[in-house]
Tab-separated table of C-alpha atoms in Angstrom:
chain	number	residue	atom	x	y	z
A	1	MET	CA	89.013	81.717	93.566
A	2	ARG	CA	91.620	78.847	94.279
A	3	ALA	CA	93.041	76.891	91.351
A	4	ARG	CA	94.834	73.007	91.298
A	5	CYS	CA	96.371	72.181	88.178
A	6	GLY	CA	97.213	68.239	87.752
A	7	GLY	CA	97.902	65.722	85.346
A	8	PRO	CA	100.880	63.775	83.725
A	9	THR	CA	104.224	66.075	83.139
A	10	ARG	CA	106.564	65.106	80.496
A	11	ASP	CA	109.148	63.631	82.978
A	12	GLY	CA	106.613	61.163	84.081
A	13	ARG	CA	105.582	62.673	87.385
A	14	ARG	CA	101.833	62.931	88.206
A	15	TYR	CA	100.292	65.707	89.812
A	16	PRO	CA	96.750	65.707	91.683
A	17	PRO	CA	93.530	66.094	89.459
A	18	PRO	CA	92.666	69.748	88.494
A	19	TYR	CA	89.895	71.491	89.905
A	20	LEU	CA	88.816	75.015	90.903
A	21	LEU	CA	87.219	76.248	93.662
A	22	ARG	CA	85.079	79.544	94.546
A	23	SER	CA	86.956	79.954	98.132
A	24	SER	CA	89.130	77.789	100.449
A	25	SER	CA	86.375	78.574	103.115
A	26	ARG	CA	82.387	77.973	103.254
A	27	PRO	CA	80.142	81.258	102.980
A	28	PRO	CA	78.132	81.277	106.150
A	29	GLY	CA	74.871	79.632	106.165
A	30	GLU	CA	75.592	77.863	102.970
A	31	THR	CA	75.968	74.046	103.585
A	32	VAL	CA	75.232	72.220	100.109
A	33	ALA	CA	77.981	72.887	97.501
A	34	VAL	CA	76.864	73.260	93.847
A	35	VAL	CA	79.472	71.596	91.648
A	36	SER	CA	79.820	70.956	88.047
A	37	GLY	CA	81.814	70.258	85.393
A	38	GLY	CA	82.679	69.183	81.648
A	39	GLY	CA	85.051	69.162	78.826
A	40	GLY	CA	87.122	72.115	77.238
A	41	GLY	CA	85.521	73.349	74.313
A	42	HIS	CA	82.164	74.371	76.134
A	43	GLU	CA	83.658	77.674	77.910
A	44	PRO	CA	82.780	79.466	79.541
A	45	PHE	CA	81.360	76.561	81.154
A	46	PRO	CA	82.366	75.324	84.095
A	47	GLY	CA	84.963	77.820	85.279
A	48	GLY	CA	83.133	80.813	83.948
A	49	TYR	CA	80.145	79.981	86.466
A	50	LEU	CA	82.518	79.686	89.417
A	51	GLY	CA	81.880	82.226	92.267
A	52	ALA	CA	78.964	84.209	94.267
A	53	GLY	CA	75.582	83.116	92.735
A	54	GLY	CA	77.364	80.192	90.944
A	55	LEU	CA	79.393	77.084	91.270
A	56	ALA	CA	81.437	76.462	94.600
A	57	ALA	CA	83.844	74.036	92.342
A	58	ALA	CA	84.428	73.408	88.785
A	59	VAL	CA	86.247	70.206	87.266
A	60	PRO	CA	87.091	71.070	84.093
A	61	GLY	CA	88.357	68.280	81.870
A	62	ALA	CA	90.979	68.291	78.883
A	63	LEU	CA	89.796	69.379	75.365
A	64	PHE	CA	86.462	67.536	74.825
A	65	THR	CA	87.217	65.036	77.584
A	66	SER	CA	85.123	64.457	80.731
A	67	PRO	CA	86.757	65.411	83.908
A	68	PRO	CA	88.154	62.235	85.499
A	69	ALA	CA	86.287	60.818	88.637
A	70	ALA	CA	89.520	61.505	90.553
A	71	ALA	CA	89.469	65.068	90.010
A	72	VAL	CA	85.429	65.395	91.151
A	73	THR	CA	86.293	63.693	94.154
A	74	ALA	CA	89.355	65.856	95.197
A	75	ALA	CA	87.201	68.955	94.649
A	76	THR	CA	84.460	67.523	96.830
A	77	ALA	CA	87.110	66.606	99.539
A	78	ALA	CA	88.618	70.034	99.066
A	79	LEU	CA	84.845	71.504	99.704
A	80	ALA	CA	84.111	69.109	102.721
A	81	SER	CA	87.314	70.481	104.277
A	82	ALA	CA	85.917	74.006	103.751
A	83	GLY	CA	82.884	72.969	105.562
A	84	TYR	CA	80.370	72.268	103.475
A	85	THR	CA	78.041	69.093	104.495
A	86	SER	CA	76.782	67.870	101.424
A	87	ALA	CA	77.382	68.652	97.334
A	88	LEU	CA	74.905	68.749	94.586
A	89	TYR	CA	76.413	67.384	91.107
A	90	LEU	CA	74.957	69.288	88.074
A	91	VAL	CA	76.019	67.187	85.415
A	92	LEU	CA	75.651	67.828	81.430
A	93	ASN	CA	73.890	64.861	79.503
A	94	TYR	CA	77.479	63.132	78.013
A	95	THR	CA	78.349	59.743	78.710
A	96	GLY	CA	81.428	60.612	80.261
A	97	ASP	CA	80.463	62.990	82.569
A	98	ARG	CA	77.884	60.840	83.705
A	99	LEU	CA	80.334	58.128	84.434
A	100	SER	CA	83.041	60.365	86.237
A	101	PHE	CA	80.338	62.319	88.389
A	102	GLY	CA	78.715	59.157	89.115
A	103	ARG	CA	82.056	57.527	90.301
A	104	ALA	CA	82.890	60.119	92.326
A	105	ALA	CA	79.813	60.103	93.954
A	106	ALA	CA	80.471	56.555	94.757
A	107	ALA	CA	83.553	57.363	96.163
A	108	VAL	CA	82.640	60.329	98.510
A	109	ARG	CA	79.934	57.996	100.016
A	110	ARG	CA	82.689	55.035	100.309
A	111	ARG	CA	85.140	57.419	101.836
A	112	ARG	CA	82.435	59.312	103.988
A	113	LEU	CA	83.507	62.885	102.923
A	114	LEU	CA	80.383	64.683	103.442
A	115	PRO	CA	77.889	63.597	106.122
A	116	GLY	CA	74.837	65.037	104.080
A	117	GLY	CA	76.055	63.167	101.019
A	118	THR	CA	75.616	63.930	97.154
A	119	ALA	CA	72.679	64.505	94.941
A	120	THR	CA	72.588	64.518	91.099
A	121	VAL	CA	71.097	66.373	88.635
A	122	VAL	CA	71.397	65.802	84.835
A	123	VAL	CA	70.707	68.709	82.618
A	124	ALA	CA	69.447	67.362	79.349
A	125	ASP	CA	67.846	69.801	77.097
A	126	ASP	CA	69.182	70.842	73.631
A	127	VAL	CA	67.233	73.460	71.451
A	128	ALA	CA	68.718	72.348	68.506
A	129	LEU	CA	67.049	68.831	69.204
A	130	ALA	CA	63.546	70.033	70.426
A	131	GLY	CA	60.990	67.880	68.772
A	132	MET	CA	63.155	65.494	67.065
A	133	GLU	CA	62.641	61.923	67.866
A	134	GLY	CA	65.482	59.649	68.318
A	135	ALA	CA	67.982	62.155	68.393
A	136	GLY	CA	69.904	60.765	71.270
A	137	GLY	CA	69.271	63.509	73.740
A	138	GLY	CA	69.831	66.555	74.845
A	139	ARG	CA	73.392	67.497	76.094
A	140	GLY	CA	72.195	70.084	78.527
A	141	ILE	CA	74.262	73.277	76.914
A	142	ALA	CA	71.345	75.450	76.432
A	143	GLY	CA	69.873	75.487	80.161
A	144	ALA	CA	72.911	74.574	82.248
A	145	VAL	CA	73.287	78.573	82.983
A	146	PHE	CA	69.739	78.494	84.300
A	147	VAL	CA	70.351	75.417	86.285
A	148	VAL	CA	73.213	76.864	87.925
A	149	LYS	CA	71.712	79.896	89.069
A	150	VAL	CA	68.817	78.723	90.538
A	151	ALA	CA	70.893	75.403	92.329
A	152	ALA	CA	73.176	78.223	93.571
A	153	ALA	CA	70.370	80.682	94.981
A	154	VAL	CA	68.948	77.652	96.786
A	155	ALA	CA	72.514	76.732	98.203
A	156	ALA	CA	73.020	80.238	99.447
A	157	GLY	CA	69.264	80.221	101.331
A	158	GLY	CA	70.797	77.234	103.225
A	159	GLY	CA	68.929	74.492	101.441
A	160	GLY	CA	69.798	70.978	102.100
A	161	SER	CA	70.042	67.762	99.788
A	162	PRO	CA	66.546	66.828	100.303
A	163	ARG	CA	65.144	70.233	98.495
A	164	TRP	CA	66.963	69.167	95.509
A	165	LEU	CA	64.527	66.544	94.534
A	166	PRO	CA	61.742	68.986	93.461
A	167	LEU	CA	64.249	70.815	91.289
A	168	ARG	CA	65.023	67.547	89.362
A	169	ARG	CA	61.316	66.492	88.830
A	170	ARG	CA	60.725	70.245	87.633
A	171	ARG	CA	63.764	70.041	85.203
A	172	ARG	CA	62.884	66.403	83.639
A	173	GLY	CA	60.683	68.308	81.261
A	174	GLY	CA	63.437	70.140	79.628
A	175	SER	CA	64.749	73.503	79.895
A	176	THR	CA	64.204	74.247	76.087
A	177	ARG	CA	60.463	75.342	76.938
A	178	TRP	CA	61.322	77.168	79.808
A	179	ALA	CA	63.919	79.487	78.637
A	180	TRP	CA	62.542	80.143	75.464
A	181	ARG	CA	58.727	81.081	76.288
């Protein structure tokens, strides 16, 4: 695992945005990098899901703050340098996370970092809100581990970006019922 810390310092100098990588090289046969992130306070997510059978990169934000889009873009660029050809962004249903990962996906397209591009899956379940109308939508905490494990297994099998679309459609019903039956 390789970590890169960043952000402003007391003396005003700026460092590159923080992210965590599983490895600086791509495992053989794996072309899709599974990337996720979120604010501190949701531990062990995302750093605890980093590794074989999990995320290729984790992008943490500050305490209860979404990771900056620049950090997501920097992590994706590092994965491209490691040999990945596309990335799947697993995003918890928080407004800031959705904005940051969306801006990063646009930057990756604009800079042509990955030939296969990016795909995004928003995890929006919440066992506490099951059956409640008008609750504002689930945040994705309960089902995130399952989605990470399924996505990582498909990525390790050499699945390319088009294979992620069925996962997105199946997930739309929410993982609440899936996780608790």
